[in-house]
């Protein structure tokens, strides 16, 4: 039996993608609340405030704000041991800079955690999942401003104190390494919103991207994360606090040494730049070369270095959806997926162009465990696909089961190889709004939600085939994958 007793099987969501209730009970606006819907070919827009001509999918999302009791019961029915979710910061501090929290927000999440407890589900809470209060973005310029560290710590102190005993697992920042990517990364990760009133959100280099601001923002988040780890341990020594990295398994496109070096560079920068700071407590030696190449300056004072060294995380968590290939050939560069690269002729892609590569998960687990030797947790993995509802209401998502099964098999191999893997929370366990495209059509869930891209639908929930399959997987602790 590969999977250890107590393995944290479950699912994951983020508040801004599932909760809705965007202005209820004192909640303030958060950055996703000013992001419009999009599609795979039409980018989302980010607007300055809410413009009447647009649909903003986070406003209602799948309305978990009002359905959480039933939804958590469904998670319980599948046997979840763990539910990874985020607290929407602007529900607790509506503008982000208040001294006192919004009591209605505090009570909402207390009820959510109590519902988890009733189902025997351990919550794992992301403190910041791409959902900065818009006030901190608009009035302070987002994470490039040093003041954000204190606002974040006030928020973290508040929720860690309120939920002491109800929540033991915390993640400081979702996919913190997305700040290394231009455009989208700066907005989602750093809350650094372009000045124009209406801007299409693209990935990579774009005219409103500011690399210096991104690297500053990331440094501030590292400090905030380290201080939060120290604080969280003081509040409750039982707390386990992790980092969360967008896992980028990267292969050389060919055995040309230039491609091999390009792959090494991408692995280091995307996975180990943040991992080293958060797990080892210090920037890697080559960070200076990266800063030089990016034309940025990062000042690490002796006090900063001490803060980082004191606030090492307890475990390393990551998302894994796809692998990428790196090339030194500029002509091939744009053929990859969201992580760029040259494409991979050995792999199929999802309908959204993400390369499907279960073996890449094994490769990534082994690489990361070799380097850090701390417990690992896969907190996101899954397939975004179009689901069809049959006349009798059933949803036959065999393609999703295949995707998950093949990834779980690779986890098993990693565990047999000695990797200390704590758990697996499949992404989007209930259908929710896609972060990159703002769609409902890109579904991940075991639970279907009746809602379309334009916001129409009854919001009714139904169980897909994968729901029953995952229930068996958990019941058998990963032994029955059939
Ligand atoms: C991760 C994010 O990048 O990938 C999630 O942490 C996101 O918020 C998930 O939803 C899947 O991406 P998408 O764009 O398909 O929703």
CSV table of C-alpha atoms and ligand atoms in Angstrom, one decimal:
chain,number,residue,atom,x,y,z
A,1,UNK,CA,0.0,0.0,0.0
A,2,UNK,CA,1.8,3.1,-1.2
A,3,UNK,CA,-0.3,5.9,0.3
A,4,UNK,CA,0.5,6.4,4.0
A,5,UNK,CA,-2.2,6.4,6.7
A,6,UNK,CA,-3.6,9.9,7.1
A,7,UNK,CA,-2.8,10.9,3.5
A,8,UNK,CA,-4.7,14.1,2.9
A,9,UNK,CA,-7.0,13.2,0.0
A,10,UNK,CA,-9.4,16.0,-1.0
A,11,UNK,CA,-10.1,18.9,-3.3
A,12,UNK,CA,-9.2,22.6,-3.6
A,13,UNK,CA,-10.9,25.9,-4.5
A,14,UNK,CA,-10.3,29.6,-4.1
A,15,UNK,CA,-12.8,32.0,-2.7
A,16,UNK,CA,-12.9,34.4,-5.6
A,17,UNK,CA,-13.6,31.6,-8.0
A,18,UNK,CA,-16.4,29.9,-6.2
A,19,UNK,CA,-17.9,32.1,-3.4
A,20,UNK,CA,-19.8,34.9,-5.1
A,21,UNK,CA,-21.5,37.2,-2.6
A,22,UNK,CA,-19.0,39.7,-3.7
A,23,UNK,CA,-20.6,42.7,-1.9
A,24,UNK,CA,-22.5,40.9,0.8
A,25,UNK,CA,-22.2,41.3,4.6
A,26,UNK,CA,-19.6,44.1,4.4
A,27,UNK,CA,-17.2,42.5,2.0
A,28,UNK,CA,-15.1,45.0,0.0
A,29,UNK,CA,-14.0,44.6,-3.6
A,30,UNK,CA,-11.1,42.4,-4.4
A,31,UNK,CA,-8.9,42.5,-7.5
A,32,UNK,CA,-10.8,39.6,-9.2
A,33,UNK,CA,-14.1,41.5,-8.7
A,34,UNK,CA,-13.0,43.9,-11.4
A,35,UNK,CA,-11.9,41.2,-13.8
A,36,UNK,CA,-14.3,40.4,-16.6
A,37,UNK,CA,-15.1,37.1,-18.2
A,38,UNK,CA,-13.1,35.9,-21.2
A,39,UNK,CA,-12.5,32.8,-23.2
A,40,UNK,CA,-9.5,30.7,-24.4
A,41,UNK,CA,-9.1,33.2,-27.3
A,42,UNK,CA,-10.5,36.4,-25.8
A,43,UNK,CA,-8.5,37.7,-22.8
A,44,UNK,CA,-10.2,38.8,-19.6
A,45,UNK,CA,-10.1,42.6,-19.0
A,46,UNK,CA,-9.2,44.3,-15.9
A,47,UNK,CA,-11.2,47.5,-15.3
A,48,UNK,CA,-11.0,50.4,-12.9
A,49,UNK,CA,-14.1,49.7,-10.9
A,50,UNK,CA,-17.2,47.9,-12.3
A,51,UNK,CA,-18.2,48.9,-15.8
A,52,UNK,CA,-21.8,48.3,-16.9
A,53,UNK,CA,-21.0,46.6,-20.2
A,54,UNK,CA,-19.1,43.7,-18.7
A,55,UNK,CA,-19.9,40.4,-16.9
A,56,UNK,CA,-17.8,39.9,-13.8
A,57,UNK,CA,-17.8,36.2,-13.0
A,58,UNK,CA,-16.6,36.4,-9.4
A,59,UNK,CA,-19.6,38.4,-8.4
A,60,UNK,CA,-21.8,35.4,-8.1
A,61,UNK,CA,-19.4,32.6,-9.2
A,62,UNK,CA,-21.1,29.4,-8.1
A,63,UNK,CA,-22.5,31.1,-5.1
A,64,UNK,CA,-20.8,28.9,-2.5
A,65,UNK,CA,-21.4,31.8,-0.1
A,66,UNK,CA,-24.9,30.5,0.1
A,67,UNK,CA,-24.4,26.9,-0.8
A,68,UNK,CA,-21.4,26.0,1.4
A,69,UNK,CA,-23.2,23.7,3.8
A,70,UNK,CA,-24.5,21.5,1.0
A,71,UNK,CA,-21.2,21.7,-0.9
A,72,UNK,CA,-19.2,20.6,2.1
A,73,UNK,CA,-21.6,17.8,2.7
A,74,UNK,CA,-20.9,16.6,-0.8
A,75,UNK,CA,-17.2,16.8,-0.1
A,76,UNK,CA,-17.9,14.7,3.0
A,77,UNK,CA,-19.9,12.2,0.9
A,78,UNK,CA,-16.8,11.7,-1.3
A,79,UNK,CA,-14.8,11.1,1.9
A,80,UNK,CA,-12.5,14.1,1.7
A,81,UNK,CA,-9.9,14.2,4.4
A,82,UNK,CA,-8.9,17.8,3.5
A,83,UNK,CA,-10.5,20.8,1.8
A,84,UNK,CA,-8.1,23.4,0.5
A,85,UNK,CA,-9.8,26.8,0.2
A,86,UNK,CA,-8.9,30.4,0.6
A,87,UNK,CA,-10.2,33.1,2.8
A,88,UNK,CA,-11.2,36.2,0.8
A,89,UNK,CA,-9.1,38.9,2.5
A,90,UNK,CA,-11.6,41.6,1.5
A,91,UNK,CA,-14.4,39.7,3.5
A,92,UNK,CA,-12.3,40.2,6.6
A,93,UNK,CA,-10.7,43.6,5.9
A,94,UNK,CA,-12.9,45.2,3.2
A,95,UNK,CA,-10.3,47.7,2.0
A,96,UNK,CA,-7.3,45.9,3.4
A,97,UNK,CA,-6.0,48.6,5.6
A,98,UNK,CA,-8.6,48.8,8.4
A,99,UNK,CA,-7.4,48.1,12.0
A,100,UNK,CA,-10.5,46.1,13.0
A,101,UNK,CA,-12.0,43.2,11.0
A,102,UNK,CA,-15.5,42.8,9.6
A,103,UNK,CA,-17.2,40.6,12.1
A,104,UNK,CA,-19.6,39.2,9.5
A,105,UNK,CA,-16.7,37.9,7.4
A,106,UNK,CA,-15.1,36.3,10.5
A,107,UNK,CA,-18.3,34.5,11.4
A,108,UNK,CA,-18.9,33.3,7.8
A,109,UNK,CA,-15.6,31.4,7.7
A,110,UNK,CA,-16.1,30.1,11.2
A,111,UNK,CA,-19.3,28.5,10.0
A,112,UNK,CA,-17.4,27.1,7.0
A,113,UNK,CA,-14.7,25.5,9.2
A,114,UNK,CA,-17.3,24.1,11.6
A,115,UNK,CA,-19.1,22.5,8.7
A,116,UNK,CA,-15.8,20.9,7.6
A,117,UNK,CA,-15.2,19.7,11.2
A,118,UNK,CA,-18.6,18.1,11.2
A,119,UNK,CA,-17.7,16.2,8.1
A,120,UNK,CA,-14.3,15.2,9.5
A,121,UNK,CA,-12.5,17.3,6.9
A,122,UNK,CA,-9.3,19.1,7.7
A,123,UNK,CA,-9.3,22.6,6.1
A,124,UNK,CA,-6.1,23.9,4.5
A,125,UNK,CA,-6.4,27.7,4.1
A,126,UNK,CA,-4.6,29.8,1.5
A,127,UNK,CA,-4.3,33.3,3.0
A,128,UNK,CA,-3.9,35.0,-0.3
A,129,UNK,CA,-5.1,33.3,-3.5
A,130,UNK,CA,-5.0,36.0,-6.2
A,131,UNK,CA,-7.5,38.0,-4.2
A,132,UNK,CA,-6.0,41.2,-2.9
A,133,UNK,CA,-8.5,43.8,-1.5
A,134,UNK,CA,-8.9,46.3,-4.4
A,135,UNK,CA,-8.3,49.1,-1.9
A,136,UNK,CA,-4.7,47.9,-1.4
A,137,UNK,CA,-4.2,47.8,-5.1
A,138,UNK,CA,-5.8,51.2,-5.8
A,139,UNK,CA,-4.5,53.2,-2.9
A,140,UNK,CA,-1.2,51.6,-2.3
A,141,UNK,CA,-0.2,50.1,-5.7
A,142,UNK,CA,-0.4,46.5,-4.5
A,143,UNK,CA,2.5,44.4,-3.3
A,144,UNK,CA,5.2,46.7,-4.7
A,145,UNK,CA,4.5,48.8,-1.6
A,146,UNK,CA,6.3,47.7,1.6
A,147,UNK,CA,3.3,48.7,3.7
A,148,UNK,CA,1.4,45.7,2.4
A,149,UNK,CA,3.5,43.5,4.7
A,150,UNK,CA,1.9,45.0,7.8
A,151,UNK,CA,-1.6,44.8,6.4
A,152,UNK,CA,-1.1,41.2,5.5
A,153,UNK,CA,0.3,40.4,8.9
A,154,UNK,CA,-2.6,42.1,10.6
A,155,UNK,CA,-5.0,40.0,8.5
A,156,UNK,CA,-3.0,36.8,9.1
A,157,UNK,CA,-2.9,37.4,12.9
A,158,UNK,CA,-6.6,38.0,12.9
A,159,UNK,CA,-7.6,34.8,11.1
A,160,UNK,CA,-5.0,32.6,12.7
A,161,UNK,CA,-6.1,33.7,16.1
A,162,UNK,CA,-9.9,33.5,15.4
A,163,UNK,CA,-9.6,30.0,13.9
A,164,UNK,CA,-7.1,28.6,16.3
A,165,UNK,CA,-8.1,24.9,16.8
A,166,UNK,CA,-10.3,24.9,13.7
A,167,UNK,CA,-7.5,25.3,11.1
A,168,UNK,CA,-4.1,23.8,11.3
A,169,UNK,CA,-2.8,24.0,7.8
A,170,UNK,CA,-2.1,27.3,6.1
A,171,UNK,CA,-0.5,28.4,2.8
A,172,UNK,CA,0.9,31.9,2.7
A,173,UNK,CA,0.5,32.9,-1.0
A,174,UNK,CA,-0.9,31.0,-3.9
A,175,UNK,CA,1.5,30.3,-6.8
A,176,UNK,CA,3.9,32.9,-5.5
A,177,UNK,CA,6.2,32.3,-8.4
A,178,UNK,CA,3.6,33.7,-10.9
A,179,UNK,CA,5.0,37.1,-10.0
A,180,UNK,CA,8.0,36.0,-12.1
A,181,UNK,CA,5.7,36.1,-15.2
A,182,UNK,CA,4.9,39.4,-16.8
A,183,UNK,CA,1.4,40.9,-17.3
A,184,UNK,CA,-1.1,38.5,-15.7
A,185,UNK,CA,1.4,37.6,-12.9
A,186,UNK,CA,1.7,41.2,-11.7
A,187,UNK,CA,-2.1,41.6,-11.5
A,188,UNK,CA,-3.0,38.3,-10.1
A,189,UNK,CA,0.0,37.7,-7.8
A,190,UNK,CA,0.8,41.3,-6.9
A,191,UNK,CA,-2.4,43.2,-7.2
A,192,UNK,CA,-0.6,45.7,-9.5
A,193,UNK,CA,-3.3,46.8,-11.7
A,194,UNK,CA,-2.6,48.8,-14.9
A,195,UNK,CA,-3.6,52.5,-14.8
A,196,UNK,CA,-5.9,52.5,-17.9
A,197,UNK,CA,-9.6,52.1,-17.1
A,198,UNK,CA,-10.0,48.9,-19.2
A,199,UNK,CA,-7.0,46.7,-20.1
A,200,UNK,CA,-6.9,43.2,-21.7
A,201,UNK,CA,-5.0,40.9,-19.4
A,202,UNK,CA,-2.2,39.0,-21.3
A,203,UNK,CA,0.6,36.8,-20.2
A,204,UNK,CA,4.2,37.5,-20.7
A,205,UNK,CA,5.8,40.8,-21.7
A,206,UNK,CA,3.3,43.6,-22.3
A,207,UNK,CA,3.5,47.4,-22.3
A,208,UNK,CA,2.0,47.8,-18.8
A,209,UNK,CA,4.3,45.2,-17.2
A,210,UNK,CA,6.9,46.5,-14.7
A,211,UNK,CA,9.6,43.9,-13.9
A,212,UNK,CA,11.1,46.0,-11.1
A,213,UNK,CA,7.7,46.3,-9.4
A,214,UNK,CA,7.2,42.5,-9.8
A,215,UNK,CA,10.5,41.7,-8.2
A,216,UNK,CA,9.9,44.2,-5.4
A,217,UNK,CA,6.5,42.8,-4.8
A,218,UNK,CA,7.9,39.3,-4.7
A,219,UNK,CA,10.5,40.3,-2.1
A,220,UNK,CA,7.8,41.9,0.0
A,221,UNK,CA,5.7,38.7,-0.2
A,222,UNK,CA,8.7,36.6,0.8
A,223,UNK,CA,9.2,38.8,3.9
A,224,UNK,CA,5.4,38.7,4.6
A,225,UNK,CA,5.4,34.9,4.2
A,226,UNK,CA,8.4,34.4,6.5
A,227,UNK,CA,6.9,36.7,9.2
A,228,UNK,CA,3.6,34.9,8.9
A,229,UNK,CA,5.3,31.5,9.4
A,230,UNK,CA,7.0,32.8,12.6
A,231,UNK,CA,3.7,34.4,13.8
A,232,UNK,CA,1.6,31.4,12.9
A,233,UNK,CA,3.9,29.1,15.0
A,234,UNK,CA,3.7,31.5,17.9
A,235,UNK,CA,-0.1,31.6,17.8
A,236,UNK,CA,-0.4,27.9,17.7
A,237,UNK,CA,2.6,25.5,17.6
A,238,UNK,CA,0.3,23.0,16.0
A,239,UNK,CA,0.1,25.1,12.9
A,240,UNK,CA,1.7,23.7,9.7
A,241,UNK,CA,2.5,26.5,7.2
A,242,UNK,CA,3.5,25.9,3.7
A,243,UNK,CA,4.5,27.8,0.5
A,244,UNK,CA,2.6,27.2,-2.7
A,245,UNK,CA,4.4,27.2,-6.1
A,246,UNK,CA,3.1,26.8,-9.6
A,247,UNK,CA,5.0,23.7,-10.5
A,248,UNK,CA,6.8,23.9,-13.8
A,249,UNK,CA,8.2,20.5,-14.9
A,250,UNK,CA,10.5,21.5,-17.7
A,251,UNK,CA,12.4,19.4,-20.2
A,252,UNK,CA,15.0,20.4,-22.8
A,253,UNK,CA,13.3,20.4,-26.2
A,254,UNK,CA,16.4,18.6,-27.7
A,255,UNK,CA,19.7,17.3,-26.3
A,256,UNK,CA,21.4,20.4,-27.8
A,257,UNK,CA,23.3,21.7,-24.8
A,258,UNK,CA,21.8,25.1,-25.3
A,259,UNK,CA,18.3,23.6,-24.8
A,260,UNK,CA,19.5,21.7,-21.7
A,261,UNK,CA,20.8,24.9,-20.2
A,262,UNK,CA,17.5,26.7,-21.1
A,263,UNK,CA,15.6,24.0,-19.3
A,264,UNK,CA,17.8,24.2,-16.3
A,265,UNK,CA,17.3,27.9,-16.2
A,266,UNK,CA,13.6,27.7,-16.4
A,267,UNK,CA,13.4,25.0,-13.7
A,268,UNK,CA,15.6,27.1,-11.4
A,269,UNK,CA,13.8,30.4,-12.0
A,270,UNK,CA,10.3,29.1,-12.0
A,271,UNK,CA,10.5,26.5,-9.2
A,272,UNK,CA,13.6,27.1,-7.1
A,273,UNK,CA,13.8,30.9,-6.9
A,274,UNK,CA,10.8,31.0,-4.6
A,275,UNK,CA,11.3,27.5,-3.2
A,276,UNK,CA,14.8,28.4,-2.0
A,277,UNK,CA,13.7,31.5,-0.3
A,278,UNK,CA,10.7,29.9,1.4
A,279,UNK,CA,12.1,26.5,2.2
A,280,UNK,CA,15.8,27.2,2.7
A,281,UNK,CA,15.3,30.7,4.0
A,282,UNK,CA,17.7,32.5,1.5
A,283,UNK,CA,17.9,33.5,-2.1
A,284,UNK,CA,20.0,31.1,-4.3
A,285,UNK,CA,23.4,32.3,-5.4
A,286,UNK,CA,22.3,32.7,-9.0
A,287,UNK,CA,19.5,35.1,-8.1
A,288,UNK,CA,21.9,38.0,-8.8
A,289,UNK,CA,22.4,36.8,-12.4
A,290,UNK,CA,18.6,36.7,-12.8
A,291,UNK,CA,18.2,40.2,-11.4
A,292,UNK,CA,20.9,41.5,-13.8
A,293,UNK,CA,19.3,39.8,-16.8
A,294,UNK,CA,15.9,41.2,-15.9
A,295,UNK,CA,17.4,44.7,-15.3
A,296,UNK,CA,16.1,44.9,-11.7
A,297,UNK,CA,17.6,45.6,-8.4
A,298,UNK,CA,16.6,43.7,-5.2
A,299,UNK,CA,17.9,45.0,-1.9
A,300,UNK,CA,18.2,42.3,0.7
A,301,UNK,CA,19.2,44.0,4.0
A,302,UNK,CA,20.8,42.0,6.8
A,303,UNK,CA,17.5,42.3,8.6
A,304,UNK,CA,15.6,40.9,5.6
A,305,UNK,CA,18.0,38.0,5.4
A,306,UNK,CA,17.4,37.2,9.1
A,307,UNK,CA,13.6,37.4,8.6
A,308,UNK,CA,13.8,35.0,5.7
A,309,UNK,CA,16.1,32.6,7.6
A,310,UNK,CA,13.8,32.6,10.6
A,311,UNK,CA,10.5,32.0,8.6
A,312,UNK,CA,11.1,28.8,6.7
A,313,UNK,CA,8.0,26.9,5.8
A,314,UNK,CA,7.0,23.5,7.2
A,315,UNK,CA,6.1,22.0,3.9
A,316,UNK,CA,6.3,22.7,0.2
A,317,UNK,CA,3.0,22.7,-1.7
A,318,UNK,CA,2.5,23.1,-5.4
A,319,UNK,CA,0.1,23.0,-8.3
A,320,UNK,CA,0.8,20.7,-11.2
A,321,UNK,CA,-1.2,20.8,-14.5
A,322,UNK,CA,1.3,20.4,-17.3
A,323,UNK,CA,5.0,20.2,-18.3
A,324,UNK,CA,6.8,22.5,-20.7
A,325,UNK,CA,9.9,22.2,-22.9
A,326,UNK,CA,12.6,24.8,-23.1
A,327,UNK,CA,14.5,25.8,-26.2
A,328,UNK,CA,17.2,28.2,-27.2
A,329,UNK,CA,15.6,28.4,-30.7
A,330,UNK,CA,13.6,31.7,-30.9
A,331,UNK,CA,11.5,30.3,-33.8
A,332,UNK,CA,10.1,27.5,-31.7
A,333,UNK,CA,9.6,29.5,-28.6
A,334,UNK,CA,5.9,30.4,-28.9
A,335,UNK,CA,4.6,26.9,-29.5
A,336,UNK,CA,4.3,25.8,-25.9
A,337,UNK,CA,1.5,26.2,-23.4
A,338,UNK,CA,0.9,28.7,-20.6
A,339,UNK,CA,4.5,28.1,-19.4
A,340,UNK,CA,5.9,28.9,-22.8
A,341,UNK,CA,8.5,26.7,-24.6
A,342,UNK,CA,8.5,24.7,-27.7
A,343,UNK,CA,5.6,22.3,-27.4
A,344,UNK,CA,6.1,18.5,-26.9
A,345,UNK,CA,5.3,16.1,-29.7
A,346,UNK,CA,5.0,13.2,-27.3
A,347,UNK,CA,2.1,14.7,-25.3
A,348,UNK,CA,-1.5,15.5,-26.0
A,349,UNK,CA,-3.0,18.8,-24.9
A,350,UNK,CA,-6.2,19.7,-23.2
A,351,UNK,CA,-8.8,21.8,-25.1
A,352,UNK,CA,-7.2,24.8,-23.5
A,353,UNK,CA,-3.7,23.9,-24.8
A,354,UNK,CA,-2.2,22.6,-21.6
A,355,UNK,CA,0.2,19.6,-22.2
A,356,UNK,CA,-1.1,16.5,-20.3
A,357,UNK,CA,1.9,14.8,-18.7
A,358,UNK,CA,1.4,12.6,-15.7
A,359,UNK,CA,5.1,11.5,-15.8
A,360,UNK,CA,6.0,15.2,-15.5
A,361,UNK,CA,4.4,15.0,-12.0
A,362,UNK,CA,6.8,12.2,-11.0
A,363,UNK,CA,9.7,14.1,-12.4
A,364,UNK,CA,8.7,17.2,-10.5
A,365,UNK,CA,8.1,15.4,-7.2
A,366,UNK,CA,11.5,13.7,-7.4
A,367,UNK,CA,13.4,16.9,-8.3
A,368,UNK,CA,11.8,19.0,-5.6
A,369,UNK,CA,12.1,16.4,-2.9
A,370,UNK,CA,15.8,15.8,-3.7
A,371,UNK,CA,16.4,19.5,-3.3
A,372,UNK,CA,14.4,20.3,-0.2
A,373,UNK,CA,13.7,17.1,1.8
A,374,UNK,CA,10.6,18.6,3.4
A,375,UNK,CA,7.1,17.1,3.1
A,376,UNK,CA,5.4,17.9,-0.2
A,377,UNK,CA,1.8,18.4,-0.9
A,378,UNK,CA,0.0,18.6,-4.3
A,379,UNK,CA,-2.6,21.2,-3.7
A,380,UNK,CA,-3.8,21.6,-7.3
A,381,UNK,CA,-4.0,19.1,-10.2
A,382,UNK,CA,-6.9,18.5,-12.6
A,383,UNK,CA,-8.3,18.7,-16.0
A,384,UNK,CA,-10.2,21.7,-17.3
A,385,UNK,CA,-12.7,20.3,-19.9
A,386,UNK,CA,-16.1,20.8,-21.4
A,387,UNK,CA,-18.7,18.5,-19.7
A,388,UNK,CA,-22.0,17.5,-21.4
A,389,UNK,CA,-25.1,16.8,-19.3
A,390,UNK,CA,-27.0,13.8,-20.6
A,391,UNK,CA,-30.8,13.8,-20.8
A,392,UNK,CA,-31.1,11.9,-17.5
A,393,UNK,CA,-28.8,14.4,-15.8
A,394,UNK,CA,-25.7,12.2,-15.7
A,395,UNK,CA,-22.3,13.5,-16.7
A,396,UNK,CA,-19.8,10.9,-18.0
A,397,UNK,CA,-16.4,12.5,-17.5
A,398,UNK,CA,-14.2,9.5,-18.2
A,399,UNK,CA,-11.5,11.8,-19.6
A,400,UNK,CA,-11.2,13.5,-16.2
A,401,UNK,CA,-11.0,10.1,-14.4
A,402,UNK,CA,-8.3,9.0,-16.9
A,403,UNK,CA,-6.3,12.2,-16.2
A,404,UNK,CA,-6.5,11.9,-12.5
A,405,UNK,CA,-5.9,8.2,-12.4
A,406,UNK,CA,-2.7,8.6,-14.4
A,407,UNK,CA,-1.4,11.3,-12.1
A,408,UNK,CA,-2.2,9.4,-9.0
A,409,UNK,CA,-0.3,6.4,-10.3
A,410,UNK,CA,2.8,8.6,-10.6
A,411,UNK,CA,2.3,9.9,-7.1
A,412,UNK,CA,2.4,6.2,-5.9
A,413,UNK,CA,5.7,5.7,-7.7
A,414,UNK,CA,7.1,8.8,-6.0
A,415,UNK,CA,6.0,7.6,-2.6
A,416,UNK,CA,7.6,4.2,-3.2
A,417,UNK,CA,10.8,6.0,-4.1
A,418,UNK,CA,10.8,7.7,-0.7
A,419,UNK,CA,9.2,11.1,-1.5
A,420,UNK,CA,7.4,12.3,1.6
A,421,UNK,CA,4.0,13.3,0.1
A,422,UNK,CA,1.4,14.5,2.6
A,423,UNK,CA,-1.6,14.7,0.4
A,424,UNK,CA,-3.4,15.6,-2.8
A,425,UNK,CA,-6.2,18.1,-3.3
A,426,UNK,CA,-7.6,18.0,-6.8
A,427,UNK,CA,-8.2,21.4,-8.2
A,428,UNK,CA,-11.7,22.7,-8.7
A,429,UNK,CA,-13.4,19.8,-6.9
A,430,UNK,CA,-16.7,21.7,-7.6
A,431,UNK,CA,-17.0,23.5,-10.9
A,432,UNK,CA,-15.9,27.1,-10.6
A,433,UNK,CA,-14.7,30.1,-12.5
A,434,UNK,CA,-11.5,29.7,-14.5
A,435,UNK,CA,-8.7,32.0,-13.2
A,436,UNK,CA,-7.0,32.5,-16.6
A,437,UNK,CA,-10.0,32.8,-18.8
A,438,UNK,CA,-12.9,33.7,-16.4
A,439,UNK,CA,-15.1,31.0,-17.9
A,440,UNK,CA,-17.4,28.5,-16.4
A,441,UNK,CA,-17.1,26.3,-19.5
A,442,UNK,CA,-13.6,25.2,-18.4
A,443,UNK,CA,-14.8,22.8,-15.8
A,444,UNK,CA,-12.7,20.8,-13.3
A,445,UNK,CA,-15.2,19.5,-10.8
A,446,UNK,CA,-16.4,16.2,-9.4
A,447,UNK,CA,-19.5,18.2,-8.8
A,448,UNK,CA,-21.2,19.9,-11.8
A,449,UNK,CA,-22.8,23.3,-11.3
A,450,UNK,CA,-25.5,24.5,-13.6
A,451,UNK,CA,-24.2,27.8,-14.8
A,452,UNK,CA,-22.8,29.0,-18.1
A,453,UNK,CA,-20.3,31.6,-19.3
A,454,UNK,CA,-22.9,34.4,-19.4
A,455,UNK,CA,-24.0,33.8,-15.9
A,456,UNK,CA,-27.2,31.8,-16.7
A,457,UNK,CA,-28.2,28.7,-14.8
A,458,UNK,CA,-30.0,27.4,-11.8
A,459,UNK,CA,-26.7,26.8,-9.8
A,460,UNK,CA,-28.0,23.3,-9.1
A,461,UNK,CA,-25.3,20.8,-8.1
A,462,UNK,CA,-25.0,17.3,-9.5
A,463,UNK,CA,-22.5,14.4,-9.2
A,464,UNK,CA,-20.3,13.5,-12.2
A,465,UNK,CA,-19.0,10.0,-12.8
A,466,UNK,CA,-15.7,11.2,-11.4
A,467,UNK,CA,-17.4,11.9,-8.1
A,468,UNK,CA,-18.2,8.2,-7.5
A,469,UNK,CA,-14.7,7.2,-8.8
A,470,UNK,CA,-12.9,9.6,-6.4
A,471,UNK,CA,-15.0,8.4,-3.5
A,472,UNK,CA,-13.7,4.8,-4.2
A,473,UNK,CA,-10.1,6.1,-4.5
A,474,UNK,CA,-10.3,7.7,-1.1
A,475,UNK,CA,-12.1,4.8,0.6
A,476,UNK,CA,-9.4,2.5,-0.6
A,477,UNK,CA,-6.6,5.0,0.3
A,478,UNK,CA,-5.5,5.0,-3.4
A,479,UNK,CA,-5.5,1.3,-3.8
A,480,UNK,CA,-8.6,1.2,-6.1
A,481,UNK,CA,-8.0,3.4,-9.1
A,482,UNK,CA,-10.2,1.4,-11.5
B,1,LIG,C1,-3.8,27.8,-10.8
B,1,LIG,C2,-4.6,28.7,-9.8
B,1,LIG,O1,-3.0,28.5,-11.5
B,1,LIG,O2,-4.5,27.1,-11.7
B,1,LIG,C3,-6.1,28.5,-9.8
B,1,LIG,O3,-4.0,28.6,-8.5
B,1,LIG,C4,-6.6,28.2,-11.2
B,1,LIG,O4,-6.6,29.6,-9.2
B,1,LIG,C5,-5.9,26.9,-11.7
B,1,LIG,O5,-7.9,28.2,-11.3
B,1,LIG,C6,-6.4,26.4,-13.0
B,1,LIG,O6,-6.3,27.5,-13.9
B,1,LIG,P1,-7.5,27.9,-14.8
B,1,LIG,O7,-7.1,29.1,-15.5
B,1,LIG,O8,-7.9,26.8,-15.7
B,1,LIG,O9,-8.6,28.2,-13.8
